[in-house]
Amino acid sequence: MIFHILLLPFLYTLALAGVAHQARQAPVAPGSLQQVTDFGDNPSNVGMFIYVPNNLASSPGIVVAIHYCSGTAEAYFTGSPYATLAETHGFIVIYPESPYEGTCWDVSSSSTLTANGGGNSNSIANMVAWTTENYKADTKKVFVTGTSSGAMMTNVMAATYPSLFTAATVYSGVPAGCFVSEADIPAAWNSTCAQGQSITTPEHWAAIAEAMAEPGYSGSRPRMQIYHGGVDETLLPPNYNETCKQWSGVFGYNFDEPASVDVGADETTTVYGDDVVGIFAPGVGHSVQVRGDADMQWFGFV
């Protein structure tokens, strides 16, 4: 009887451990796009899809690849080169999926524009945390990229969780905070910003981005590479300059005196400093092609 009484706490501990083990979702099978439904707190009901390569590195990097309006995780998985590049470089790709009708991202509400605020950005950050834990990922090799609405969310992720990412690539977006909704509506459209009419100084844009992170944050921030087309009719071209202003301001670069400007036949590359580069393509519309190989260089995989 005494033995049984002494054994009960031990058995109870084992039972709890078993429940915890069952509750924690096992890492997904490699080589195909898989959904993860239990990655932790998901306050805004964002879908998490993940691609783990067959050729997984021992301490892999992570690329968060965020789709455009009307897109899905599956569409960005098949329409962008990151899964193929993952097999070459051994990193994991996270493809978030918007929960809203029309599948634009919430880059307008106070919840998503605030670190740990309970919005889309919070859910995506928790996906990174789950992946890092389950795959022992290299926290110095976590990157984020996206197209259109996904590019807007890329800027928001870089602003709200600067310590989480090492670098980012933005394809046809707007500055973080530009789409803010005065009515605090998630995934609201902001015509003033979209039409390129939200114009301010680098210092002001920087202050907007910096206010999104945890109070008092003074650590590292992701290197930013910004692409935009000169005949973009969805998010008009002035948004390119305003985005470059924002990140130049964050890093303390002089927007009006960049380190270098290379004018090519099809695009102009402006280096504001080691951490901010802009690529402007005068004859390209809203659908700027994803430059997978260039991203690999920017992210440091090659």
Coordinates of C-alpha atoms in Angstrom, one line a residue:
M1 CA 0.0 0.0 0.0
I2 CA 2.8 2.4 0.9
F3 CA 4.6 1.5 -2.4
H4 CA 1.4 2.3 -4.4
I5 CA 1.0 5.7 -2.6
L6 CA 4.6 6.6 -3.4
L7 CA 4.2 5.5 -7.0
L8 CA 1.1 7.7 -7.7
P9 CA 2.9 11.0 -8.1
F10 CA 5.4 9.4 -10.5
L11 CA 2.6 7.9 -12.6
Y12 CA 0.7 11.2 -12.6
T13 CA 3.8 13.0 -13.9
L14 CA 4.2 10.4 -16.6
A15 CA 0.5 10.8 -17.6
L16 CA 1.0 14.6 -17.9
A17 CA 4.1 14.2 -20.0
G18 CA 2.2 11.8 -22.3
V19 CA -0.6 14.4 -22.7
A20 CA 1.9 17.1 -23.5
H21 CA 3.6 14.9 -26.0
Q22 CA 0.4 14.1 -27.8
A23 CA -0.6 17.8 -27.8
R24 CA 2.6 18.9 -29.4
Q25 CA 2.4 18.3 -33.2
A26 CA 5.2 16.3 -34.6
P27 CA 7.4 17.9 -37.3
V28 CA 5.8 17.5 -40.7
A29 CA 6.9 15.1 -43.5
P30 CA 9.5 16.6 -45.9
G31 CA 9.1 17.2 -49.6
S32 CA 5.6 18.6 -49.9
L33 CA 3.5 21.5 -48.7
Q34 CA 1.9 20.6 -45.3
Q35 CA -0.5 22.5 -43.0
V36 CA 0.3 22.9 -39.4
T37 CA -2.8 23.5 -37.3
D38 CA -1.4 23.7 -33.8
F39 CA 1.6 26.0 -33.8
G40 CA 0.7 27.9 -30.7
D41 CA -1.3 31.0 -30.1
N42 CA -3.0 32.1 -33.3
P43 CA -5.1 35.1 -32.3
S44 CA -6.2 36.1 -35.8
N45 CA -6.7 32.6 -37.3
V46 CA -3.9 32.8 -39.9
G47 CA -3.3 29.5 -41.7
M48 CA 0.2 28.0 -41.4
F49 CA 1.6 26.0 -44.3
I50 CA 5.2 24.8 -44.3
Y51 CA 7.7 23.2 -46.7
V52 CA 10.4 21.1 -45.2
P53 CA 13.0 20.1 -47.9
N54 CA 14.2 16.6 -48.3
N55 CA 17.7 18.1 -48.1
L56 CA 17.2 19.7 -44.7
A57 CA 20.3 21.4 -43.2
S58 CA 21.3 20.3 -39.7
S59 CA 20.6 23.8 -38.3
P60 CA 18.3 25.1 -41.1
G61 CA 17.4 28.7 -41.9
I62 CA 13.8 29.8 -42.3
V63 CA 12.2 31.9 -45.1
V64 CA 8.7 33.3 -44.5
A65 CA 7.0 33.7 -47.9
I66 CA 3.8 35.8 -47.8
H67 CA 1.3 35.7 -50.6
Y68 CA -0.5 38.6 -52.3
C69 CA -4.2 39.6 -52.3
S70 CA -6.4 36.8 -53.8
G71 CA -3.5 34.4 -53.3
T72 CA -3.1 31.4 -51.0
A73 CA -0.2 29.6 -49.4
E74 CA -0.5 27.0 -52.2
A75 CA -0.5 29.6 -54.9
Y76 CA 2.7 31.2 -53.5
F77 CA 4.2 27.8 -53.0
T78 CA 3.8 26.9 -56.7
G79 CA 4.3 30.4 -58.1
S80 CA 7.5 31.4 -56.3
P81 CA 10.9 29.6 -56.3
Y82 CA 11.5 29.3 -52.6
A83 CA 10.6 25.6 -52.2
T84 CA 13.0 24.7 -55.0
L85 CA 15.7 26.8 -53.5
A86 CA 15.0 25.2 -50.1
E87 CA 16.1 21.9 -51.6
T88 CA 19.4 23.5 -52.7
H89 CA 20.1 25.4 -49.5
G90 CA 18.4 23.3 -46.9
F91 CA 16.1 26.0 -45.4
I92 CA 12.5 25.7 -44.4
V93 CA 9.8 27.8 -46.0
I94 CA 6.7 29.0 -44.0
Y95 CA 3.8 30.1 -46.2
P96 CA 1.2 31.9 -44.1
E97 CA -2.4 32.2 -45.4
S98 CA -4.7 35.1 -44.9
P99 CA -7.9 34.4 -43.0
Y100 CA -9.9 37.2 -44.7
E101 CA -12.2 37.2 -47.7
G102 CA -10.1 38.2 -50.7
T103 CA -7.0 37.0 -48.8
C104 CA -5.4 40.4 -48.4
W105 CA -3.4 40.8 -45.2
D106 CA -4.2 42.9 -42.2
V107 CA -1.7 45.7 -42.4
S108 CA -4.1 48.3 -41.1
S109 CA -5.3 47.5 -37.5
S110 CA -3.5 48.5 -34.3
S111 CA -3.4 44.8 -33.3
T112 CA -1.2 43.8 -36.3
L113 CA 0.8 47.0 -36.2
T114 CA 1.9 46.3 -32.6
A115 CA 4.3 43.6 -31.4
N116 CA 2.4 40.9 -29.6
G117 CA -0.8 42.8 -30.3
G118 CA -2.9 39.8 -31.4
G119 CA -3.1 40.5 -35.1
N120 CA -1.8 38.7 -38.2
S121 CA 1.8 39.7 -37.5
N122 CA 1.6 38.1 -34.1
S123 CA 0.3 34.8 -35.6
I124 CA 3.1 34.8 -38.2
A125 CA 5.8 35.4 -35.5
N126 CA 4.4 32.4 -33.6
M127 CA 4.8 30.3 -36.7
V128 CA 8.5 31.2 -36.7
A129 CA 8.8 30.3 -33.1
W130 CA 7.2 26.9 -33.6
T131 CA 9.4 26.1 -36.6
T132 CA 12.6 27.3 -34.8
E133 CA 11.8 25.1 -31.8
N134 CA 10.8 22.0 -33.7
Y135 CA 13.6 22.0 -36.2
K136 CA 16.3 23.6 -34.1
A137 CA 16.6 26.4 -36.8
D138 CA 19.4 28.9 -36.8
T139 CA 17.9 32.1 -35.4
K140 CA 20.4 34.1 -37.3
K141 CA 19.1 32.8 -40.6
V142 CA 15.4 33.8 -40.4
F143 CA 14.1 35.8 -43.3
V144 CA 10.8 37.2 -44.6
T145 CA 9.6 38.2 -48.1
G146 CA 6.3 38.8 -49.9
T147 CA 4.5 40.2 -52.9
S148 CA 2.0 43.1 -53.0
S149 CA -0.1 42.6 -49.8
G150 CA 2.5 40.1 -48.7
A151 CA 5.1 42.8 -49.3
M152 CA 3.2 45.2 -47.1
M153 CA 3.1 42.4 -44.4
T154 CA 6.8 41.9 -44.9
N155 CA 7.4 45.5 -44.0
V156 CA 5.1 45.1 -41.0
M157 CA 6.9 42.0 -39.8
A158 CA 10.3 43.7 -40.1
A159 CA 8.9 46.6 -38.0
T160 CA 7.0 44.7 -35.4
Y161 CA 9.5 41.9 -34.8
P162 CA 12.9 43.3 -35.8
S163 CA 14.8 40.8 -33.6
L164 CA 13.2 37.9 -35.4
F165 CA 14.5 38.5 -38.9
T166 CA 18.0 38.9 -40.3
A167 CA 16.9 40.3 -43.7
A168 CA 13.8 40.9 -45.8
T169 CA 12.8 41.4 -49.5
V170 CA 9.8 43.4 -50.4
Y171 CA 8.1 43.0 -53.9
S172 CA 5.7 45.9 -54.6
G173 CA 4.6 47.0 -51.2
V174 CA 4.1 50.2 -49.1
P175 CA 5.8 51.4 -46.0
A176 CA 4.9 49.8 -42.7
G177 CA 2.0 51.7 -41.2
C178 CA 1.0 53.4 -44.4
F179 CA -2.2 51.4 -44.7
V180 CA -3.3 52.2 -41.1
S181 CA -7.1 52.4 -40.6
E182 CA -8.4 55.3 -38.6
A183 CA -11.4 53.1 -37.7
D184 CA -9.0 50.3 -36.6
I185 CA -10.4 47.9 -39.1
P186 CA -8.4 44.7 -39.9
A187 CA -7.4 44.3 -43.6
A188 CA -8.9 47.7 -44.5
W189 CA -8.0 49.3 -47.9
N190 CA -6.3 52.7 -47.7
S191 CA -6.7 54.5 -51.0
T192 CA -4.5 57.5 -50.0
C193 CA -1.6 55.2 -49.4
A194 CA -2.3 52.9 -52.4
Q195 CA -2.4 56.0 -54.7
G196 CA 1.0 57.1 -53.4
Q197 CA -0.3 60.2 -51.6
S198 CA 1.1 59.4 -48.2
I199 CA 4.3 61.4 -48.4
T200 CA 6.5 62.3 -45.4
T201 CA 10.1 62.4 -44.2
P202 CA 12.5 59.5 -43.6
E203 CA 12.5 60.5 -39.9
H204 CA 8.7 60.3 -39.7
W205 CA 8.5 57.0 -41.5
A206 CA 11.3 55.6 -39.3
A207 CA 9.4 56.7 -36.1
I208 CA 6.3 54.9 -37.3
A209 CA 8.2 51.7 -37.9
E210 CA 10.1 51.9 -34.7
A211 CA 6.9 52.4 -32.6
M212 CA 5.6 49.0 -33.8
A213 CA 8.3 47.0 -32.0
E214 CA 8.3 46.2 -28.3
P215 CA 8.7 49.4 -26.2
G216 CA 12.3 50.4 -25.7
Y217 CA 13.6 48.0 -28.4
S218 CA 17.1 49.1 -29.5
G219 CA 18.5 45.9 -31.0
S220 CA 19.3 44.8 -34.5
R221 CA 16.9 45.2 -37.5
P222 CA 16.6 43.2 -40.7
R223 CA 18.4 44.3 -43.8
M224 CA 15.9 45.5 -46.4
Q225 CA 15.8 45.0 -50.1
I226 CA 12.9 46.8 -51.9
Y227 CA 11.6 46.2 -55.4
H228 CA 8.9 48.2 -57.2
G229 CA 7.7 48.8 -60.7
G230 CA 7.5 52.2 -62.3
V231 CA 4.1 51.7 -63.9
D232 CA 2.5 50.0 -60.9
E233 CA -1.2 51.0 -61.0
T234 CA -2.2 49.1 -57.8
L235 CA 0.3 50.5 -55.3
L236 CA 1.6 53.5 -57.2
P237 CA 5.3 54.1 -57.7
P238 CA 5.7 56.8 -55.0
N239 CA 5.4 54.0 -52.5
Y240 CA 8.8 52.8 -53.5
N241 CA 10.5 56.1 -52.4
E242 CA 8.4 56.2 -49.2
T243 CA 9.5 52.6 -48.3
C244 CA 13.1 53.4 -49.1
K245 CA 12.7 56.5 -46.9
Q246 CA 11.4 54.5 -44.1
W247 CA 14.2 52.0 -43.9
S248 CA 16.9 54.6 -44.7
G249 CA 15.5 56.5 -41.7
V250 CA 15.5 53.4 -39.5
F251 CA 19.2 52.7 -40.3
G252 CA 20.2 56.3 -40.2
Y253 CA 21.2 56.7 -43.8
N254 CA 20.8 59.9 -45.8
F255 CA 18.0 59.2 -48.2
D256 CA 19.0 62.1 -50.4
E257 CA 22.6 61.0 -50.6
P258 CA 22.7 57.3 -51.2
A259 CA 26.0 55.4 -51.2
S260 CA 25.6 54.5 -54.9
V261 CA 23.1 54.6 -57.8
D262 CA 23.5 52.2 -60.7
V263 CA 21.2 53.0 -63.7
G264 CA 20.8 50.0 -65.9
A265 CA 18.8 49.4 -69.1
D266 CA 15.8 48.0 -67.3
E267 CA 16.1 49.0 -63.6
T268 CA 17.9 51.3 -61.3
T269 CA 19.6 50.0 -58.1
T270 CA 20.1 52.4 -55.3
V271 CA 22.3 51.4 -52.3
Y272 CA 21.5 53.7 -49.4
G273 CA 23.8 51.7 -47.2
D274 CA 24.8 48.1 -46.4
D275 CA 21.4 47.4 -45.0
V276 CA 19.0 49.1 -47.4
V277 CA 18.9 48.6 -51.2
G278 CA 16.2 49.7 -53.6
I279 CA 15.6 48.3 -57.1
F280 CA 13.2 50.3 -59.3
A281 CA 12.1 49.0 -62.7
P282 CA 10.6 51.9 -64.7
G283 CA 8.8 49.7 -67.3
V284 CA 7.3 47.1 -64.9
G285 CA 3.8 47.1 -63.4
H286 CA 2.6 45.7 -60.1
S287 CA 3.7 42.1 -60.7
V288 CA 7.4 42.4 -60.1
Q289 CA 9.0 39.0 -60.7
V290 CA 10.4 37.3 -57.6
R291 CA 14.2 37.2 -57.9
G292 CA 14.9 33.9 -56.1
D293 CA 18.7 33.9 -56.8
A294 CA 19.1 37.5 -55.8
D295 CA 17.1 36.8 -52.6
M296 CA 19.5 33.9 -51.8
Q297 CA 22.4 36.3 -52.0
W298 CA 20.6 39.0 -49.9
F299 CA 19.8 36.4 -47.3
G300 CA 23.3 35.0 -47.3
F301 CA 22.6 31.5 -48.4
V302 CA 25.2 31.9 -51.2

